Amino acid sequence: MSKTGRISGLFFFLLIGLATFQANAQDTGEDELGAWYMYFGMNRISDDWSIHSEAQFRFYETTSNFNQLLLRTGANYHISERAIATLGYAYIWTDPTFEDEPLQDAAFAGNSIDEHRIFQQFLLYNQVGKFKFEHRYRLEQRFLSQEFSANTTVTDTQHRARYRLQITYPLGDTFFINWYDEVFINLQSPIFGQNRLYLALGAKLNASTSIQAGFLKNSFTGADFNRLQLGVFFNPDLRKKDVQS
């Protein structure tokens, strides 16, 4: 095994150990170690446009108590190699029985919640030495509904702003470390929504595919949740190639 492989393997086991320790160290109701299983895709269809595709399966525990399904898509306009603008839509189904997020409206404490979400996003990229930086700015319009009976449905509309700083550092040609911090700001009361702090080890499998295994600490006012994350990233180039005769 190469030196990079040994370092990466050690890093992975330390990461999992840290996550387990964090989960066991708490003695409150948030001490369950959950998991998010994720797929992300950027499907390039022209020089200027690509299609975002995404699916996330979130569990309150690592393999049980299914908590949330998130499906997201959008149209990306590539302004340049360092800037991308996106308009998109997401559907989110949540079982609040083992909710990650403390509900901000007590009326939503009960049956499953359906959310239709429109979002606008702007990505900026830059690099300093080997460190690659990604700045993500996102606005969301959230339309939530919850049916309690055939004649009773509670609805709500919320607005939110998000900013994520992500840093990637390569460990040779295959492995890399990925870190980010993302803050959620509500555009209604309460102002602070949540903060997500993430650290992962990634591996580039080929030109279009990579995987990541990491640990996420999801913090709310008065509550913290620990989540393992396993992600697959697939970014195929679907542009037609010119055929030389």
JSON list of C-alpha atoms in Angstrom, two decimals:
[
{"chain": "A", "resi": 1, "resn": "MET", "atom": "CA", "xyz": [0.00, 0.00, 0.00]},
{"chain": "A", "resi": 2, "resn": "SER", "atom": "CA", "xyz": [1.29, 3.48, -0.88]},
{"chain": "A", "resi": 3, "resn": "LYS", "atom": "CA", "xyz": [2.05, 6.13, 1.71]},
{"chain": "A", "resi": 4, "resn": "THR", "atom": "CA", "xyz": [-0.99, 8.11, 0.58]},
{"chain": "A", "resi": 5, "resn": "GLY", "atom": "CA", "xyz": [-3.17, 5.03, 0.94]},
{"chain": "A", "resi": 6, "resn": "ARG", "atom": "CA", "xyz": [-1.93, 4.35, 4.48]},
{"chain": "A", "resi": 7, "resn": "ILE", "atom": "CA", "xyz": [-2.52, 7.97, 5.50]},
{"chain": "A", "resi": 8, "resn": "SER", "atom": "CA", "xyz": [-5.98, 7.97, 3.94]},
{"chain": "A", "resi": 9, "resn": "GLY", "atom": "CA", "xyz": [-6.93, 4.69, 5.60]},
{"chain": "A", "resi": 10, "resn": "LEU", "atom": "CA", "xyz": [-5.80, 5.96, 8.99]},
{"chain": "A", "resi": 11, "resn": "PHE", "atom": "CA", "xyz": [-7.71, 9.19, 8.45]},
{"chain": "A", "resi": 12, "resn": "PHE", "atom": "CA", "xyz": [-10.89, 7.27, 7.60]},
{"chain": "A", "resi": 13, "resn": "PHE", "atom": "CA", "xyz": [-10.77, 5.15, 10.77]},
{"chain": "A", "resi": 14, "resn": "LEU", "atom": "CA", "xyz": [-10.03, 8.22, 12.89]},
{"chain": "A", "resi": 15, "resn": "LEU", "atom": "CA", "xyz": [-13.02, 9.94, 11.30]},
{"chain": "A", "resi": 16, "resn": "ILE", "atom": "CA", "xyz": [-15.37, 7.08, 12.10]},
{"chain": "A", "resi": 17, "resn": "GLY", "atom": "CA", "xyz": [-13.95, 6.82, 15.60]},
{"chain": "A", "resi": 18, "resn": "LEU", "atom": "CA", "xyz": [-14.53, 10.51, 16.17]},
{"chain": "A", "resi": 19, "resn": "ALA", "atom": "CA", "xyz": [-18.13, 10.23, 15.03]},
{"chain": "A", "resi": 20, "resn": "THR", "atom": "CA", "xyz": [-18.78, 7.27, 17.33]},
{"chain": "A", "resi": 21, "resn": "PHE", "atom": "CA", "xyz": [-17.16, 9.04, 20.26]},
{"chain": "A", "resi": 22, "resn": "GLN", "atom": "CA", "xyz": [-19.21, 12.17, 19.64]},
{"chain": "A", "resi": 23, "resn": "ALA", "atom": "CA", "xyz": [-22.41, 10.17, 19.60]},
{"chain": "A", "resi": 24, "resn": "ASN", "atom": "CA", "xyz": [-21.64, 8.22, 22.76]},
{"chain": "A", "resi": 25, "resn": "ALA", "atom": "CA", "xyz": [-20.34, 11.26, 24.62]},
{"chain": "A", "resi": 26, "resn": "GLN", "atom": "CA", "xyz": [-23.77, 12.92, 24.77]},
{"chain": "A", "resi": 27, "resn": "ASP", "atom": "CA", "xyz": [-26.40, 11.90, 27.30]},
{"chain": "A", "resi": 28, "resn": "THR", "atom": "CA", "xyz": [-29.31, 13.93, 25.90]},
{"chain": "A", "resi": 29, "resn": "GLY", "atom": "CA", "xyz": [-32.01, 13.03, 23.37]},
{"chain": "A", "resi": 30, "resn": "GLU", "atom": "CA", "xyz": [-29.75, 13.97, 20.48]},
{"chain": "A", "resi": 31, "resn": "ASP", "atom": "CA", "xyz": [-27.19, 11.20, 21.05]},
{"chain": "A", "resi": 32, "resn": "GLU", "atom": "CA", "xyz": [-28.42, 8.92, 18.25]},
{"chain": "A", "resi": 33, "resn": "LEU", "atom": "CA", "xyz": [-25.83, 8.50, 15.49]},
{"chain": "A", "resi": 34, "resn": "GLY", "atom": "CA", "xyz": [-27.78, 8.83, 12.26]},
{"chain": "A", "resi": 35, "resn": "ALA", "atom": "CA", "xyz": [-26.75, 8.60, 8.62]},
{"chain": "A", "resi": 36, "resn": "TRP", "atom": "CA", "xyz": [-27.35, 10.40, 5.35]},
{"chain": "A", "resi": 37, "resn": "TYR", "atom": "CA", "xyz": [-26.92, 8.42, 2.11]},
{"chain": "A", "resi": 38, "resn": "MET", "atom": "CA", "xyz": [-26.57, 10.78, -0.83]},
{"chain": "A", "resi": 39, "resn": "TYR", "atom": "CA", "xyz": [-26.21, 11.08, -4.59]},
{"chain": "A", "resi": 40, "resn": "PHE", "atom": "CA", "xyz": [-25.20, 14.30, -6.40]},
{"chain": "A", "resi": 41, "resn": "GLY", "atom": "CA", "xyz": [-24.85, 14.86, -10.13]},
{"chain": "A", "resi": 42, "resn": "MET", "atom": "CA", "xyz": [-23.92, 17.69, -12.46]},
{"chain": "A", "resi": 43, "resn": "ASN", "atom": "CA", "xyz": [-24.79, 16.56, -15.99]},
{"chain": "A", "resi": 44, "resn": "ARG", "atom": "CA", "xyz": [-23.11, 18.85, -18.52]},
{"chain": "A", "resi": 45, "resn": "ILE", "atom": "CA", "xyz": [-25.27, 19.17, -21.66]},
{"chain": "A", "resi": 46, "resn": "SER", "atom": "CA", "xyz": [-23.59, 22.18, -23.35]},
{"chain": "A", "resi": 47, "resn": "ASP", "atom": "CA", "xyz": [-20.79, 24.66, -22.82]},
{"chain": "A", "resi": 48, "resn": "ASP", "atom": "CA", "xyz": [-23.17, 26.97, -20.95]},
{"chain": "A", "resi": 49, "resn": "TRP", "atom": "CA", "xyz": [-25.67, 24.60, -19.30]},
{"chain": "A", "resi": 50, "resn": "SER", "atom": "CA", "xyz": [-25.78, 21.57, -17.02]},
{"chain": "A", "resi": 51, "resn": "ILE", "atom": "CA", "xyz": [-28.51, 19.77, -15.07]},
{"chain": "A", "resi": 52, "resn": "HIS", "atom": "CA", "xyz": [-28.25, 19.28, -11.31]},
{"chain": "A", "resi": 53, "resn": "SER", "atom": "CA", "xyz": [-29.60, 15.97, -9.95]},
{"chain": "A", "resi": 54, "resn": "GLU", "atom": "CA", "xyz": [-29.69, 14.94, -6.30]},
{"chain": "A", "resi": 55, "resn": "ALA", "atom": "CA", "xyz": [-31.24, 12.36, -3.98]},
{"chain": "A", "resi": 56, "resn": "GLN", "atom": "CA", "xyz": [-30.73, 12.03, -0.22]},
{"chain": "A", "resi": 57, "resn": "PHE", "atom": "CA", "xyz": [-32.00, 9.36, 2.16]},
{"chain": "A", "resi": 58, "resn": "ARG", "atom": "CA", "xyz": [-31.69, 10.44, 5.78]},
{"chain": "A", "resi": 59, "resn": "PHE", "atom": "CA", "xyz": [-32.04, 8.10, 8.75]},
{"chain": "A", "resi": 60, "resn": "TYR", "atom": "CA", "xyz": [-32.38, 9.00, 12.42]},
{"chain": "A", "resi": 61, "resn": "GLU", "atom": "CA", "xyz": [-30.18, 5.96, 13.12]},
{"chain": "A", "resi": 62, "resn": "THR", "atom": "CA", "xyz": [-27.53, 4.59, 10.78]},
{"chain": "A", "resi": 63, "resn": "THR", "atom": "CA", "xyz": [-29.77, 1.99, 9.09]},
{"chain": "A", "resi": 64, "resn": "SER", "atom": "CA", "xyz": [-33.22, 2.41, 10.65]},
{"chain": "A", "resi": 65, "resn": "ASN", "atom": "CA", "xyz": [-35.90, 5.00, 11.49]},
{"chain": "A", "resi": 66, "resn": "PHE", "atom": "CA", "xyz": [-36.15, 6.59, 8.05]},
{"chain": "A", "resi": 67, "resn": "ASN", "atom": "CA", "xyz": [-36.42, 10.31, 8.66]},
{"chain": "A", "resi": 68, "resn": "GLN", "atom": "CA", "xyz": [-36.34, 12.22, 5.39]},
{"chain": "A", "resi": 69, "resn": "LEU", "atom": "CA", "xyz": [-36.34, 11.90, 1.59]},
{"chain": "A", "resi": 70, "resn": "LEU", "atom": "CA", "xyz": [-34.92, 14.81, -0.40]},
{"chain": "A", "resi": 71, "resn": "LEU", "atom": "CA", "xyz": [-35.04, 15.03, -4.21]},
{"chain": "A", "resi": 72, "resn": "ARG", "atom": "CA", "xyz": [-33.57, 18.10, -5.89]},
{"chain": "A", "resi": 73, "resn": "THR", "atom": "CA", "xyz": [-32.96, 19.21, -9.46]},
{"chain": "A", "resi": 74, "resn": "GLY", "atom": "CA", "xyz": [-32.07, 22.43, -11.22]},
{"chain": "A", "resi": 75, "resn": "ALA", "atom": "CA", "xyz": [-30.70, 24.14, -14.30]},
{"chain": "A", "resi": 76, "resn": "ASN", "atom": "CA", "xyz": [-27.11, 25.41, -13.97]},
{"chain": "A", "resi": 77, "resn": "TYR", "atom": "CA", "xyz": [-25.87, 28.28, -16.12]},
{"chain": "A", "resi": 78, "resn": "HIS", "atom": "CA", "xyz": [-22.05, 28.28, -16.35]},
{"chain": "A", "resi": 79, "resn": "ILE", "atom": "CA", "xyz": [-21.08, 31.94, -16.37]},
{"chain": "A", "resi": 80, "resn": "SER", "atom": "CA", "xyz": [-17.41, 30.96, -16.43]},
{"chain": "A", "resi": 81, "resn": "GLU", "atom": "CA", "xyz": [-15.16, 28.21, -15.07]},
{"chain": "A", "resi": 82, "resn": "ARG", "atom": "CA", "xyz": [-15.33, 29.94, -11.69]},
{"chain": "A", "resi": 83, "resn": "ALA", "atom": "CA", "xyz": [-19.01, 30.93, -11.46]},
{"chain": "A", "resi": 84, "resn": "ILE", "atom": "CA", "xyz": [-22.32, 29.02, -11.83]},
{"chain": "A", "resi": 85, "resn": "ALA", "atom": "CA", "xyz": [-25.91, 30.28, -11.34]},
{"chain": "A", "resi": 86, "resn": "THR", "atom": "CA", "xyz": [-28.74, 27.81, -10.64]},
{"chain": "A", "resi": 87, "resn": "LEU", "atom": "CA", "xyz": [-32.54, 27.87, -10.55]},
{"chain": "A", "resi": 88, "resn": "GLY", "atom": "CA", "xyz": [-34.04, 24.72, -9.09]},
{"chain": "A", "resi": 89, "resn": "TYR", "atom": "CA", "xyz": [-36.79, 22.77, -7.36]},
{"chain": "A", "resi": 90, "resn": "ALA", "atom": "CA", "xyz": [-36.77, 20.29, -4.48]},
{"chain": "A", "resi": 91, "resn": "TYR", "atom": "CA", "xyz": [-39.29, 17.91, -2.95]},
{"chain": "A", "resi": 92, "resn": "ILE", "atom": "CA", "xyz": [-38.80, 16.89, 0.68]},
{"chain": "A", "resi": 93, "resn": "TRP", "atom": "CA", "xyz": [-40.80, 14.31, 2.65]},
{"chain": "A", "resi": 94, "resn": "THR", "atom": "CA", "xyz": [-40.15, 14.29, 6.39]},
{"chain": "A", "resi": 95, "resn": "ASP", "atom": "CA", "xyz": [-41.27, 11.94, 9.16]},
{"chain": "A", "resi": 96, "resn": "PRO", "atom": "CA", "xyz": [-41.11, 14.17, 12.27]},
{"chain": "A", "resi": 97, "resn": "THR", "atom": "CA", "xyz": [-41.32, 11.21, 14.66]},
{"chain": "A", "resi": 98, "resn": "PHE", "atom": "CA", "xyz": [-37.51, 11.17, 14.85]},
{"chain": "A", "resi": 99, "resn": "GLU", "atom": "CA", "xyz": [-36.92, 14.63, 13.44]},
{"chain": "A", "resi": 100, "resn": "ASP", "atom": "CA", "xyz": [-33.46, 16.13, 13.02]},
{"chain": "A", "resi": 101, "resn": "GLU", "atom": "CA", "xyz": [-34.76, 19.67, 12.97]},
{"chain": "A", "resi": 102, "resn": "PRO", "atom": "CA", "xyz": [-36.79, 21.02, 15.89]},
{"chain": "A", "resi": 103, "resn": "LEU", "atom": "CA", "xyz": [-39.99, 22.25, 14.24]},
{"chain": "A", "resi": 104, "resn": "GLN", "atom": "CA", "xyz": [-40.42, 26.00, 14.45]},
{"chain": "A", "resi": 105, "resn": "ASP", "atom": "CA", "xyz": [-44.22, 25.75, 14.43]},
{"chain": "A", "resi": 106, "resn": "ALA", "atom": "CA", "xyz": [-45.85, 23.47, 17.01]},
{"chain": "A", "resi": 107, "resn": "ALA", "atom": "CA", "xyz": [-48.69, 22.85, 14.56]},
{"chain": "A", "resi": 108, "resn": "PHE", "atom": "CA", "xyz": [-46.33, 20.63, 12.55]},
{"chain": "A", "resi": 109, "resn": "ALA", "atom": "CA", "xyz": [-45.76, 18.14, 15.39]},
{"chain": "A", "resi": 110, "resn": "GLY", "atom": "CA", "xyz": [-47.45, 14.97, 14.17]},
{"chain": "A", "resi": 111, "resn": "ASN", "atom": "CA", "xyz": [-47.89, 13.38, 10.76]},
{"chain": "A", "resi": 112, "resn": "SER", "atom": "CA", "xyz": [-45.41, 13.46, 7.88]},
{"chain": "A", "resi": 113, "resn": "ILE", "atom": "CA", "xyz": [-44.60, 16.78, 6.24]},
{"chain": "A", "resi": 114, "resn": "ASP", "atom": "CA", "xyz": [-44.51, 17.47, 2.50]},
{"chain": "A", "resi": 115, "resn": "GLU", "atom": "CA", "xyz": [-42.37, 20.34, 1.30]},
{"chain": "A", "resi": 116, "resn": "HIS", "atom": "CA", "xyz": [-42.07, 21.85, -2.17]},
{"chain": "A", "resi": 117, "resn": "ARG", "atom": "CA", "xyz": [-39.09, 24.15, -2.43]},
{"chain": "A", "resi": 118, "resn": "ILE", "atom": "CA", "xyz": [-37.86, 26.61, -5.06]},
{"chain": "A", "resi": 119, "resn": "PHE", "atom": "CA", "xyz": [-34.26, 27.76, -4.80]},
{"chain": "A", "resi": 120, "resn": "GLN", "atom": "CA", "xyz": [-31.83, 30.16, -6.44]},
{"chain": "A", "resi": 121, "resn": "GLN", "atom": "CA", "xyz": [-28.11, 29.49, -6.10]},
{"chain": "A", "resi": 122, "resn": "PHE", "atom": "CA", "xyz": [-24.77, 31.07, -6.98]},
{"chain": "A", "resi": 123, "resn": "LEU", "atom": "CA", "xyz": [-21.43, 29.21, -6.86]},
{"chain": "A", "resi": 124, "resn": "LEU", "atom": "CA", "xyz": [-18.00, 30.82, -6.87]},
{"chain": "A", "resi": 125, "resn": "TYR", "atom": "CA", "xyz": [-14.72, 28.87, -7.10]},
{"chain": "A", "resi": 126, "resn": "ASN", "atom": "CA", "xyz": [-11.13, 29.87, -6.41]},
{"chain": "A", "resi": 127, "resn": "GLN", "atom": "CA", "xyz": [-7.86, 28.15, -5.50]},
{"chain": "A", "resi": 128, "resn": "VAL", "atom": "CA", "xyz": [-4.96, 29.06, -3.21]},
{"chain": "A", "resi": 129, "resn": "GLY", "atom": "CA", "xyz": [-2.04, 26.67, -3.62]},
{"chain": "A", "resi": 130, "resn": "LYS", "atom": "CA", "xyz": [-3.51, 23.17, -3.36]},
{"chain": "A", "resi": 131, "resn": "PHE", "atom": "CA", "xyz": [-6.57, 24.37, -1.45]},
{"chain": "A", "resi": 132, "resn": "LYS", "atom": "CA", "xyz": [-9.73, 24.58, -3.57]},
{"chain": "A", "resi": 133, "resn": "PHE", "atom": "CA", "xyz": [-12.47, 26.89, -2.28]},
{"chain": "A", "resi": 134, "resn": "GLU", "atom": "CA", "xyz": [-16.16, 26.82, -3.12]},
{"chain": "A", "resi": 135, "resn": "HIS", "atom": "CA", "xyz": [-18.57, 29.54, -1.96]},
{"chain": "A", "resi": 136, "resn": "ARG", "atom": "CA", "xyz": [-22.25, 28.62, -2.24]},
{"chain": "A", "resi": 137, "resn": "TYR", "atom": "CA", "xyz": [-24.99, 31.23, -1.80]},
{"chain": "A", "resi": 138, "resn": "ARG", "atom": "CA", "xyz": [-28.58, 29.95, -1.81]},
{"chain": "A", "resi": 139, "resn": "LEU", "atom": "CA", "xyz": [-32.06, 31.43, -1.35]},
{"chain": "A", "resi": 140, "resn": "GLU", "atom": "CA", "xyz": [-35.02, 29.09, -0.69]},
{"chain": "A", "resi": 141, "resn": "GLN", "atom": "CA", "xyz": [-38.79, 29.52, -0.79]},
{"chain": "A", "resi": 142, "resn": "ARG", "atom": "CA", "xyz": [-40.34, 26.67, 1.22]},
{"chain": "A", "resi": 143, "resn": "PHE", "atom": "CA", "xyz": [-43.99, 25.58, 0.89]},
{"chain": "A", "resi": 144, "resn": "LEU", "atom": "CA", "xyz": [-44.87, 23.11, 3.65]},
{"chain": "A", "resi": 145, "resn": "SER", "atom": "CA", "xyz": [-48.03, 21.11, 4.28]},
{"chain": "A", "resi": 146, "resn": "GLN", "atom": "CA", "xyz": [-49.11, 18.47, 6.77]},
{"chain": "A", "resi": 147, "resn": "GLU", "atom": "CA", "xyz": [-52.36, 16.53, 6.65]},
{"chain": "A", "resi": 148, "resn": "PHE", "atom": "CA", "xyz": [-53.81, 15.57, 10.03]},
{"chain": "A", "resi": 149, "resn": "SER", "atom": "CA", "xyz": [-57.11, 14.23, 8.71]},
{"chain": "A", "resi": 150, "resn": "ALA", "atom": "CA", "xyz": [-59.21, 14.23, 5.56]},
{"chain": "A", "resi": 151, "resn": "ASN", "atom": "CA", "xyz": [-60.48, 17.70, 6.45]},
{"chain": "A", "resi": 152, "resn": "THR", "atom": "CA", "xyz": [-57.50, 19.21, 8.26]},
{"chain": "A", "resi": 153, "resn": "THR", "atom": "CA", "xyz": [-54.28, 20.30, 6.50]},
{"chain": "A", "resi": 154, "resn": "VAL", "atom": "CA", "xyz": [-51.85, 22.78, 7.98]},
{"chain": "A", "resi": 155, "resn": "THR", "atom": "CA", "xyz": [-49.78, 24.82, 5.51]},
{"chain": "A", "resi": 156, "resn": "ASP", "atom": "CA", "xyz": [-46.94, 27.30, 5.91]},
{"chain": "A", "resi": 157, "resn": "THR", "atom": "CA", "xyz": [-44.58, 29.31, 3.70]},
{"chain": "A", "resi": 158, "resn": "GLN", "atom": "CA", "xyz": [-41.05, 30.08, 4.86]},
{"chain": "A", "resi": 159, "resn": "HIS", "atom": "CA", "xyz": [-38.02, 31.80, 3.32]},
{"chain": "A", "resi": 160, "resn": "ARG", "atom": "CA", "xyz": [-34.40, 31.03, 4.05]},
{"chain": "A", "resi": 161, "resn": "ALA", "atom": "CA", "xyz": [-30.87, 32.09, 3.05]},
{"chain": "A", "resi": 162, "resn": "ARG", "atom": "CA", "xyz": [-27.85, 29.77, 3.20]},
{"chain": "A", "resi": 163, "resn": "TYR", "atom": "CA", "xyz": [-24.10, 30.25, 2.82]},
{"chain": "A", "resi": 164, "resn": "ARG", "atom": "CA", "xyz": [-21.58, 27.39, 2.59]},
{"chain": "A", "resi": 165, "resn": "LEU", "atom": "CA", "xyz": [-17.80, 27.64, 2.54]},
{"chain": "A", "resi": 166, "resn": "GLN", "atom": "CA", "xyz": [-16.22, 24.39, 1.28]},
{"chain": "A", "resi": 167, "resn": "ILE", "atom": "CA", "xyz": [-12.49, 23.60, 1.15]},
{"chain": "A", "resi": 168, "resn": "THR", "atom": "CA", "xyz": [-10.99, 20.62, -0.64]},
{"chain": "A", "resi": 169, "resn": "TYR", "atom": "CA", "xyz": [-7.37, 19.48, -0.25]},
{"chain": "A", "resi": 170, "resn": "PRO", "atom": "CA", "xyz": [-5.88, 16.68, -2.41]},
{"chain": "A", "resi": 171, "resn": "LEU", "atom": "CA", "xyz": [-3.96, 13.74, -0.92]},
{"chain": "A", "resi": 172, "resn": "GLY", "atom": "CA", "xyz": [-2.25, 12.64, -4.11]},
{"chain": "A", "resi": 173, "resn": "ASP", "atom": "CA", "xyz": [-4.05, 11.81, -7.35]},
{"chain": "A", "resi": 174, "resn": "THR", "atom": "CA", "xyz": [-6.90, 9.75, -5.86]},
{"chain": "A", "resi": 175, "resn": "PHE", "atom": "CA", "xyz": [-7.76, 10.78, -2.30]},
{"chain": "A", "resi": 176, "resn": "PHE", "atom": "CA", "xyz": [-8.77, 14.17, -0.93]},
{"chain": "A", "resi": 177, "resn": "ILE", "atom": "CA", "xyz": [-10.07, 15.80, 2.25]},
{"chain": "A", "resi": 178, "resn": "ASN", "atom": "CA", "xyz": [-13.30, 17.80, 2.08]},
{"chain": "A", "resi": 179, "resn": "TRP", "atom": "CA", "xyz": [-14.48, 20.25, 4.76]},
{"chain": "A", "resi": 180, "resn": "TYR", "atom": "CA", "xyz": [-17.34, 22.70, 4.87]},
{"chain": "A", "resi": 181, "resn": "ASP", "atom": "CA", "xyz": [-19.36, 24.88, 7.17]},
{"chain": "A", "resi": 182, "resn": "GLU", "atom": "CA", "xyz": [-22.84, 26.05, 6.23]},
{"chain": "A", "resi": 183, "resn": "VAL", "atom": "CA", "xyz": [-25.07, 28.50, 8.07]},
{"chain": "A", "resi": 184, "resn": "PHE", "atom": "CA", "xyz": [-28.86, 28.74, 7.58]},
{"chain": "A", "resi": 185, "resn": "ILE", "atom": "CA", "xyz": [-30.55, 32.10, 8.18]},
{"chain": "A", "resi": 186, "resn": "ASN", "atom": "CA", "xyz": [-34.34, 32.32, 8.31]},
{"chain": "A", "resi": 187, "resn": "LEU", "atom": "CA", "xyz": [-35.96, 35.36, 6.74]},
{"chain": "A", "resi": 188, "resn": "GLN", "atom": "CA", "xyz": [-38.62, 35.22, 9.43]},
{"chain": "A", "resi": 189, "resn": "SER", "atom": "CA", "xyz": [-38.41, 34.62, 13.19]},
{"chain": "A", "resi": 190, "resn": "PRO", "atom": "CA", "xyz": [-36.31, 33.00, 14.58]},
{"chain": "A", "resi": 191, "resn": "ILE", "atom": "CA", "xyz": [-33.41, 34.33, 12.51]},
{"chain": "A", "resi": 192, "resn": "PHE", "atom": "CA", "xyz": [-30.92, 31.52, 13.17]},
{"chain": "A", "resi": 193, "resn": "GLY", "atom": "CA", "xyz": [-31.93, 28.26, 11.55]},
{"chain": "A", "resi": 194, "resn": "GLN", "atom": "CA", "xyz": [-29.04, 25.82, 11.82]},
{"chain": "A", "resi": 195, "resn": "ASN", "atom": "CA", "xyz": [-25.34, 25.26, 11.19]},
{"chain": "A", "resi": 196, "resn": "ARG", "atom": "CA", "xyz": [-23.73, 22.26, 9.49]},
{"chain": "A", "resi": 197, "resn": "LEU", "atom": "CA", "xyz": [-20.07, 21.40, 10.06]},
{"chain": "A", "resi": 198, "resn": "TYR", "atom": "CA", "xyz": [-18.69, 18.59, 7.88]},
{"chain": "A", "resi": 199, "resn": "LEU", "atom": "CA", "xyz": [-15.41, 16.71, 7.44]},
{"chain": "A", "resi": 200, "resn": "ALA", "atom": "CA", "xyz": [-14.88, 13.82, 5.01]},
{"chain": "A", "resi": 201, "resn": "LEU", "atom": "CA", "xyz": [-12.39, 11.69, 3.16]},
{"chain": "A", "resi": 202, "resn": "GLY", "atom": "CA", "xyz": [-13.04, 11.42, -0.57]},
{"chain": "A", "resi": 203, "resn": "ALA", "atom": "CA", "xyz": [-11.75, 9.26, -3.41]},
{"chain": "A", "resi": 204, "resn": "LYS", "atom": "CA", "xyz": [-11.79, 10.07, -7.11]},
{"chain": "A", "resi": 205, "resn": "LEU", "atom": "CA", "xyz": [-12.71, 6.87, -8.97]},
{"chain": "A", "resi": 206, "resn": "ASN", "atom": "CA", "xyz": [-12.47, 8.29, -12.50]},
{"chain": "A", "resi": 207, "resn": "ALA", "atom": "CA", "xyz": [-12.89, 11.56, -14.39]},
{"chain": "A", "resi": 208, "resn": "SER", "atom": "CA", "xyz": [-16.62, 11.79, -13.62]},
{"chain": "A", "resi": 209, "resn": "THR", "atom": "CA", "xyz": [-17.13, 9.82, -10.39]},
{"chain": "A", "resi": 210, "resn": "SER", "atom": "CA", "xyz": [-16.05, 10.29, -6.78]},
{"chain": "A", "resi": 211, "resn": "ILE", "atom": "CA", "xyz": [-17.20, 9.12, -3.34]},
{"chain": "A", "resi": 212, "resn": "GLN", "atom": "CA", "xyz": [-17.02, 10.64, 0.13]},
{"chain": "A", "resi": 213, "resn": "ALA", "atom": "CA", "xyz": [-17.38, 9.24, 3.66]},
{"chain": "A", "resi": 214, "resn": "GLY", "atom": "CA", "xyz": [-17.65, 11.82, 6.41]},
{"chain": "A", "resi": 215, "resn": "PHE", "atom": "CA", "xyz": [-19.10, 13.14, 9.64]},
{"chain": "A", "resi": 216, "resn": "LEU", "atom": "CA", "xyz": [-21.62, 15.98, 9.97]},
{"chain": "A", "resi": 217, "resn": "LYS", "atom": "CA", "xyz": [-22.52, 17.92, 13.11]},
{"chain": "A", "resi": 218, "resn": "ASN", "atom": "CA", "xyz": [-25.90, 19.57, 12.59]},
{"chain": "A", "resi": 219, "resn": "SER", "atom": "CA", "xyz": [-26.45, 22.29, 15.21]},
{"chain": "A", "resi": 220, "resn": "PHE", "atom": "CA", "xyz": [-29.69, 24.06, 16.11]},
{"chain": "A", "resi": 221, "resn": "THR", "atom": "CA", "xyz": [-30.50, 26.36, 19.00]},
{"chain": "A", "resi": 222, "resn": "GLY", "atom": "CA", "xyz": [-30.25, 24.03, 22.00]},
{"chain": "A", "resi": 223, "resn": "ALA", "atom": "CA", "xyz": [-29.75, 20.82, 19.98]},
{"chain": "A", "resi": 224, "resn": "ASP", "atom": "CA", "xyz": [-26.91, 19.06, 18.16]},
{"chain": "A", "resi": 225, "resn": "PHE", "atom": "CA", "xyz": [-27.18, 16.00, 15.91]},
{"chain": "A", "resi": 226, "resn": "ASN", "atom": "CA", "xyz": [-24.36, 13.74, 14.70]},
{"chain": "A", "resi": 227, "resn": "ARG", "atom": "CA", "xyz": [-24.64, 12.18, 11.25]},
{"chain": "A", "resi": 228, "resn": "LEU", "atom": "CA", "xyz": [-22.45, 9.92, 9.17]},
{"chain": "A", "resi": 229, "resn": "GLN", "atom": "CA", "xyz": [-22.56, 10.83, 5.49]},
{"chain": "A", "resi": 230, "resn": "LEU", "atom": "CA", "xyz": [-21.89, 8.56, 2.52]},
{"chain": "A", "resi": 231, "resn": "GLY", "atom": "CA", "xyz": [-22.04, 10.31, -0.84]},
{"chain": "A", "resi": 232, "resn": "VAL", "atom": "CA", "xyz": [-21.65, 9.42, -4.50]},
{"chain": "A", "resi": 233, "resn": "PHE", "atom": "CA", "xyz": [-20.84, 12.22, -6.96]},
{"chain": "A", "resi": 234, "resn": "PHE", "atom": "CA", "xyz": [-21.40, 11.59, -10.68]},
{"chain": "A", "resi": 235, "resn": "ASN", "atom": "CA", "xyz": [-20.67, 14.43, -13.10]},
{"chain": "A", "resi": 236, "resn": "PRO", "atom": "CA", "xyz": [-20.84, 13.11, -16.67]},
{"chain": "A", "resi": 237, "resn": "ASP", "atom": "CA", "xyz": [-20.07, 15.27, -19.68]},
{"chain": "A", "resi": 238, "resn": "LEU", "atom": "CA", "xyz": [-23.01, 14.72, -22.07]},
{"chain": "A", "resi": 239, "resn": "ARG", "atom": "CA", "xyz": [-21.93, 17.27, -24.66]},
{"chain": "A", "resi": 240, "resn": "LYS", "atom": "CA", "xyz": [-21.70, 15.94, -28.18]},
{"chain": "A", "resi": 241, "resn": "LYS", "atom": "CA", "xyz": [-18.12, 15.52, -29.29]},
{"chain": "A", "resi": 242, "resn": "ASP", "atom": "CA", "xyz": [-17.00, 16.66, -32.69]},
{"chain": "A", "resi": 243, "resn": "VAL", "atom": "CA", "xyz": [-16.06, 13.72, -34.88]},
{"chain": "A", "resi": 244, "resn": "GLN", "atom": "CA", "xyz": [-13.05, 14.36, -37.09]},
{"chain": "A", "resi": 245, "resn": "SER", "atom": "CA", "xyz": [-13.43, 12.87, -40.56]}
]
